[in-house]
Short mmCIF file of C-alpha atoms and ligand atoms in Angstrom, two decimals:
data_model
loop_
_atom_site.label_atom_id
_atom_site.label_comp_id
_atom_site.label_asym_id
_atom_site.label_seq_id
_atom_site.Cartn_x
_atom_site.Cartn_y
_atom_site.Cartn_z
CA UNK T 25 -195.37 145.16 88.59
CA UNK T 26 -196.14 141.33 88.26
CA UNK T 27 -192.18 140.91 88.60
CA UNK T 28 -192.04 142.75 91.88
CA UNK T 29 -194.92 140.87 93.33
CA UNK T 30 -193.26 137.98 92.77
CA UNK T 31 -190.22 139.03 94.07
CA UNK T 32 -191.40 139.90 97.00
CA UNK T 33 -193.62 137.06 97.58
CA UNK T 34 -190.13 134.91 96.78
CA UNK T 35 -188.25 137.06 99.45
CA UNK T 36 -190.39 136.51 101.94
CA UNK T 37 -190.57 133.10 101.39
CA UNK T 38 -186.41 133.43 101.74
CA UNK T 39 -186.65 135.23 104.80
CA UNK T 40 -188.78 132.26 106.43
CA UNK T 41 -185.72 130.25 107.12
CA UNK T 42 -183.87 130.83 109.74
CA UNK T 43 -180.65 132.14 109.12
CA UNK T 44 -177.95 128.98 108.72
CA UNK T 45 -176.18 128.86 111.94
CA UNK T 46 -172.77 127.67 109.39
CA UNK T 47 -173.13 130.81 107.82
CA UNK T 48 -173.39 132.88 110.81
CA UNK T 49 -170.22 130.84 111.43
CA UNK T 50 -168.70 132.51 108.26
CA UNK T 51 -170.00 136.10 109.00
CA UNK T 52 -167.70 135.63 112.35
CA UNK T 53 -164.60 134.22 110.82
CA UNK T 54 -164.33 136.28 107.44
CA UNK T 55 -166.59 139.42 108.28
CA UNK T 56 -164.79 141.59 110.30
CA UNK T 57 -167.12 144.21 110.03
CA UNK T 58 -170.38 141.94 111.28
CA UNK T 59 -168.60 141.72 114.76
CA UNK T 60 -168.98 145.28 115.40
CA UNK T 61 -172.73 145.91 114.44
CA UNK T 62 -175.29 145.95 116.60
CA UNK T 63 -177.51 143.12 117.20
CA UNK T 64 -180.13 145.00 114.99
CA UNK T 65 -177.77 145.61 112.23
CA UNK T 66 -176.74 141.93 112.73
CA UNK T 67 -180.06 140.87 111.91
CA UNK T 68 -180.85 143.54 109.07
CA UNK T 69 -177.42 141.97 107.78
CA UNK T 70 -178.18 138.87 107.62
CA UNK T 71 -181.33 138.75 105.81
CA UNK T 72 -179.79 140.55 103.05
CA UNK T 73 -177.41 138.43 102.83
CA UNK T 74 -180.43 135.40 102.48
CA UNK T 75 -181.71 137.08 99.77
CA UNK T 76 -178.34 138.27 97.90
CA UNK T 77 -177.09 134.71 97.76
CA UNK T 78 -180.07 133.38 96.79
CA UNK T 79 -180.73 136.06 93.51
CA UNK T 80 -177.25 135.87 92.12
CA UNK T 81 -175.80 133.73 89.87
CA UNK T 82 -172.61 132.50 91.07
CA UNK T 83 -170.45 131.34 88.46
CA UNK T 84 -166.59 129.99 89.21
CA UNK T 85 -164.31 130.52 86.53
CA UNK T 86 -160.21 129.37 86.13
CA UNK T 87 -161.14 126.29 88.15
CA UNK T 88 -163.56 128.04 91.33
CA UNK T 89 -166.20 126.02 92.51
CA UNK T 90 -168.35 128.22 94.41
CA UNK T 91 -169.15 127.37 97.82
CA UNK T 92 -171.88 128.33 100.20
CA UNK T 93 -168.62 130.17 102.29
CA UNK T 94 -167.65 132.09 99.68
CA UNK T 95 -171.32 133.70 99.03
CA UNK T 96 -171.64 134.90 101.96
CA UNK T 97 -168.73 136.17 102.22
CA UNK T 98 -169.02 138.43 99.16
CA UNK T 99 -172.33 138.96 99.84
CA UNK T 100 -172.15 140.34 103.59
CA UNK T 101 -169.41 142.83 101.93
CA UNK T 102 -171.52 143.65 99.31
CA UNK T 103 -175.01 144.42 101.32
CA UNK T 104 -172.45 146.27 104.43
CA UNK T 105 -172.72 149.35 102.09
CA UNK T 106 -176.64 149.64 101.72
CA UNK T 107 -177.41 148.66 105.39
CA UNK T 108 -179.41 151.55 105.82
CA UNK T 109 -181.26 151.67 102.43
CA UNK T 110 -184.55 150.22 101.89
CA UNK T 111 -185.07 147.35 99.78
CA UNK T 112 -181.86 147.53 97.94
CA UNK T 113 -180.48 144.15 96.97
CA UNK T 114 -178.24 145.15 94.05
CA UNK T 115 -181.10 144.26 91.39
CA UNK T 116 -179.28 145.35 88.69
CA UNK T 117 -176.20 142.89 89.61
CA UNK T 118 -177.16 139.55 88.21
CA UNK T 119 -174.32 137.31 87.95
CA UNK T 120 -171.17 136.89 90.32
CA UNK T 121 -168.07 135.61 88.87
CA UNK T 122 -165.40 134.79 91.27
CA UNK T 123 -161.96 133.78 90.13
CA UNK T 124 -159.42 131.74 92.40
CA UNK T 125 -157.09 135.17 92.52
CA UNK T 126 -156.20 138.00 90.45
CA UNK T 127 -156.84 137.35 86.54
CA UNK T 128 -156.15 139.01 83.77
CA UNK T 129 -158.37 141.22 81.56
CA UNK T 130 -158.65 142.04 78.13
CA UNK T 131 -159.53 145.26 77.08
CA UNK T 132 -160.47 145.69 73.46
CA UNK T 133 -160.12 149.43 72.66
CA UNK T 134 -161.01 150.52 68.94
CA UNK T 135 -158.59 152.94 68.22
CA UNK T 136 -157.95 155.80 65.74
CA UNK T 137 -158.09 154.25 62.01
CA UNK T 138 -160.31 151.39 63.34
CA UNK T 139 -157.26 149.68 64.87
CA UNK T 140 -158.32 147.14 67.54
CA UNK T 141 -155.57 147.87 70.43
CA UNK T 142 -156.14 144.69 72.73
CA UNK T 143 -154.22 145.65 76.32
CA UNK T 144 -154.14 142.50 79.03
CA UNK T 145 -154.67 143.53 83.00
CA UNK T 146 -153.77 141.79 85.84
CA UNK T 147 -157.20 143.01 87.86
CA UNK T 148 -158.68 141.93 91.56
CA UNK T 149 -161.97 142.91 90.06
CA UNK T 150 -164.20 144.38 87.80
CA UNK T 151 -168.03 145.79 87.81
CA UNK T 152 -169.80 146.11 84.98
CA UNK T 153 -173.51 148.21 84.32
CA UNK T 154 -176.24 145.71 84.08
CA UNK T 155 -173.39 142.96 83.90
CA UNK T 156 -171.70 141.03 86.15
CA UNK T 157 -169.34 141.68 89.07
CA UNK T 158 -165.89 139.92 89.42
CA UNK T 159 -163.67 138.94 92.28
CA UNK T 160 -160.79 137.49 92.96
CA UNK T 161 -161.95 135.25 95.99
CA UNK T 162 -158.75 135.51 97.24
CA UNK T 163 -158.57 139.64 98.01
CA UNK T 164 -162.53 139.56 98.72
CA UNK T 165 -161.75 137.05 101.16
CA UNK T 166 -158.40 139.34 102.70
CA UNK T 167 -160.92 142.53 102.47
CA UNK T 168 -163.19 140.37 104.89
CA UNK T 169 -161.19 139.73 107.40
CA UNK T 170 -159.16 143.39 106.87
CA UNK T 171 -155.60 142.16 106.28
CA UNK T 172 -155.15 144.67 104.01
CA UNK T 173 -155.42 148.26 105.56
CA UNK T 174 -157.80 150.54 104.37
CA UNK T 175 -158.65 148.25 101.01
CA UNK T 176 -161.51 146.10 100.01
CA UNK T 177 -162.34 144.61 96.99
CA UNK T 178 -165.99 143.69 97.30
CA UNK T 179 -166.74 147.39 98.51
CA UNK T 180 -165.49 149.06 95.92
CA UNK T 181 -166.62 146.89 93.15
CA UNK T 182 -170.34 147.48 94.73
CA UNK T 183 -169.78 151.24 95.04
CA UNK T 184 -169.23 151.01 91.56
CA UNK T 185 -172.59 149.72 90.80
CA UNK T 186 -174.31 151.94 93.13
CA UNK T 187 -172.43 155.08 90.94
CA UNK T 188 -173.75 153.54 88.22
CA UNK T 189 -177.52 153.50 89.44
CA UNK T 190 -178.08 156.78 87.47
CA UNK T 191 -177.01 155.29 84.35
CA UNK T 192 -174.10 153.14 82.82
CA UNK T 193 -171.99 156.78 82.98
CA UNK T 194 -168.96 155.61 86.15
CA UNK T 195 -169.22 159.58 87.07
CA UNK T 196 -168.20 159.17 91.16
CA UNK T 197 -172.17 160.06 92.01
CA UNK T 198 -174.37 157.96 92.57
CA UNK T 199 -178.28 158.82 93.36
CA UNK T 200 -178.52 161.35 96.04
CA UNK T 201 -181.33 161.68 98.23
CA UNK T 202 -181.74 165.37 98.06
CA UNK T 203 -180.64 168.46 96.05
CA UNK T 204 -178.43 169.61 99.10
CA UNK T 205 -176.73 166.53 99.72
CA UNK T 206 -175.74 166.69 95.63
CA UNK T 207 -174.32 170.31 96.54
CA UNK T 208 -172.10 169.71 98.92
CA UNK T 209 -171.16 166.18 97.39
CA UNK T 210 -170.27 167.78 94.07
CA UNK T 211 -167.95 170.41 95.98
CA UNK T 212 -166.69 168.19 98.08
CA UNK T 213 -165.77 165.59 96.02
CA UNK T 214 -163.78 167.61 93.32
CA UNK T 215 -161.51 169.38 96.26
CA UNK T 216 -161.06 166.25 97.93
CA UNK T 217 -160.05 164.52 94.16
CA UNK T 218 -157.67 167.28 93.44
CA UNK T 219 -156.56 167.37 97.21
CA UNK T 220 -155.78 163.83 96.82
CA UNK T 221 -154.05 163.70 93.02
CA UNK T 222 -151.68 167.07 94.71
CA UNK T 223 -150.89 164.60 97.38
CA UNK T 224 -150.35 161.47 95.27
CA UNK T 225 -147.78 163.54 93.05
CA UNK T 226 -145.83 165.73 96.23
CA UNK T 227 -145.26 162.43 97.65
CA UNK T 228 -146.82 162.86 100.47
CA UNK T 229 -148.22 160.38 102.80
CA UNK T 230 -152.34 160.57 101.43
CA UNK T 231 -155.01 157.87 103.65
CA UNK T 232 -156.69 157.72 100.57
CA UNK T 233 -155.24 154.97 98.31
CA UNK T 234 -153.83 156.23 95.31
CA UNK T 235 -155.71 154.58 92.87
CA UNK T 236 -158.03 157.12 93.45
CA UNK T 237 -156.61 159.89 91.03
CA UNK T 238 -157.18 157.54 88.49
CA UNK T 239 -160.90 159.35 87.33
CA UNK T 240 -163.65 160.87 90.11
CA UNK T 241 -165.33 157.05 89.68
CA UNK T 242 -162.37 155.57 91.13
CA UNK T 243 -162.13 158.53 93.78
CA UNK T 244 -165.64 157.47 95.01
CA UNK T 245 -164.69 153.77 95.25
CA UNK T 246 -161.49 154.01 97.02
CA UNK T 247 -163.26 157.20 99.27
CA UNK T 248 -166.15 154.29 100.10
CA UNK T 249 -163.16 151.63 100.75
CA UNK T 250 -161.81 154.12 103.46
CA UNK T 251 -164.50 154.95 104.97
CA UNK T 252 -165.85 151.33 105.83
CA UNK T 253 -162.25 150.42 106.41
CA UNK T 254 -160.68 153.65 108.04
CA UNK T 255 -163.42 155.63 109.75
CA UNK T 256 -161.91 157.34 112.69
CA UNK T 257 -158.61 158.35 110.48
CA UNK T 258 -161.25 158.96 107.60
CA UNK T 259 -163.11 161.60 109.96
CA UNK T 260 -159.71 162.61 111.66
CA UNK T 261 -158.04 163.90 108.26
CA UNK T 262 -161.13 164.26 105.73
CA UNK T 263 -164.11 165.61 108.03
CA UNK T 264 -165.93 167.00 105.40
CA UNK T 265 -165.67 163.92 102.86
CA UNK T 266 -166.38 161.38 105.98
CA UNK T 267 -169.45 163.57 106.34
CA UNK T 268 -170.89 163.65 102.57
CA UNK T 269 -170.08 159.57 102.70
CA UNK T 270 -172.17 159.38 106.20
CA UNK T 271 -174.76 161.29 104.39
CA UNK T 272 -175.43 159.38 101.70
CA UNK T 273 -174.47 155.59 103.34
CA UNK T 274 -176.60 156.43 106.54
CA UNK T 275 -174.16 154.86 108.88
CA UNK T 276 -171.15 155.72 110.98
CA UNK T 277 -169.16 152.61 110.52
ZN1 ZN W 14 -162.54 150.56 90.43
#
């Protein structure tokens, strides 16, 4: 209770400044996406973005330092996906590591027998519940500006932490506004996983990225990439999965 006082009495605070016409400057160059809101949206943008850069941590690892350019770069990604919800900041993300590019992983795995199977991943990124997010600067940076088609990092790390807003279980749902919406989402989204793993394996030519078979978690990421990156060829080819995603983001990208 005292916390969220205090929060808010710091946002506002936050949201007092103007917005920094350098960053608006950044929003232009590496934001594709903020150059076709509307000047409300704009606005509603940018103060999230205030108050995102100013809650995280922002850590630089293999050599990073962290610059003003690369907040708000992640963050106007990040806060695109919860435009239309109220008072969502990402609370439960804390810390922002951001790497130079990709870097690898390690996975510990206890296996059978108690044997410790260590596996090393090259990875653009990684979410974690009630832990940090990390980013290669260098793909959030190309998912910004949309040089790669139909893929973006800093989305689907941050639909990863919205899944996991019900709990640390990655499941591919995250909370749903109403009982009907979870209906149709939970139909939906199992056809459009299996449609999608058929079409992955028949080589055939899917939208969807297929890093998407990999579990209904990474379905829901890659399904949130497309439709912030893809939307008319989203809606074209996957009506009823553009229109579960427009239900539960509030926004026709
Ligand atoms: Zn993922």
């Amino acid at each position: 209770m005292l916390l969220s006082w205090w929060k808010r009495c710091r946002r506002r605070k936050l949201l007092a400044v103007p917005f920094p016409d350098d960053w608006r400057e950044v929003l232009r160059q590496n934001v594709v996406h903020y150059s076709r809101l509307t000047a409300d949206q704009r606005r509603n943008l940018e103060r999230r973005v205030q108050v995102f850069v100013a809650e995280k941590n922002w850590e630089g690892c293999n050599g990073v330092t962290v610059t003003d350019e690369m907040k708000v770069t992640i963050a106007a990604q990040a806060c695109l996906l919860v435009l239309a919800f109220e008072d969502e900041h990402f609370d439960n993300v804390l810390s922002i590591l951001v790497y130079p590019t990709a870097f690898l992983a390690k996975d510990v795995q206890i296996g059978r027998a108690g044997v410790v199977i260590q596996n090393q991943q090259v990875r653009l990124g990684e979410a974690w519940y009630r832990g940090p997010v990390i980013v290669s600067w260098e793909d959030a940076l190309a998912g910004g500006r949309q040089q790669q088609p139909g893929r973006n990092l800093v989305l689907h790390e941050f639909a990863h932490q919205l899944d996991m807003q019900n709990g640390r279980e990655l499941d591919g749902t995250p909370p749903l506004p109403s009982g009907d919406l979870a209906a149709r989402w939970a139909d939906v989204m199992e056809r459009e996983f299996q449609r999608l793993r058929h079409d992955c394996h028949s080589y055939a030519r899917p939208l969807l990225d297929c890093y998407g078979t990999t579990n209904r978690a990474e379905f829901f990421a890659v399904a949130t990439e497309t439709f912030f990156e893809s939307p008319a060829a989203l809606s074209s080819r996957h009506p009823e999965l553009y229109e579960v995603l427009r239900a539960y983001y509030q926004q026709e990208p």
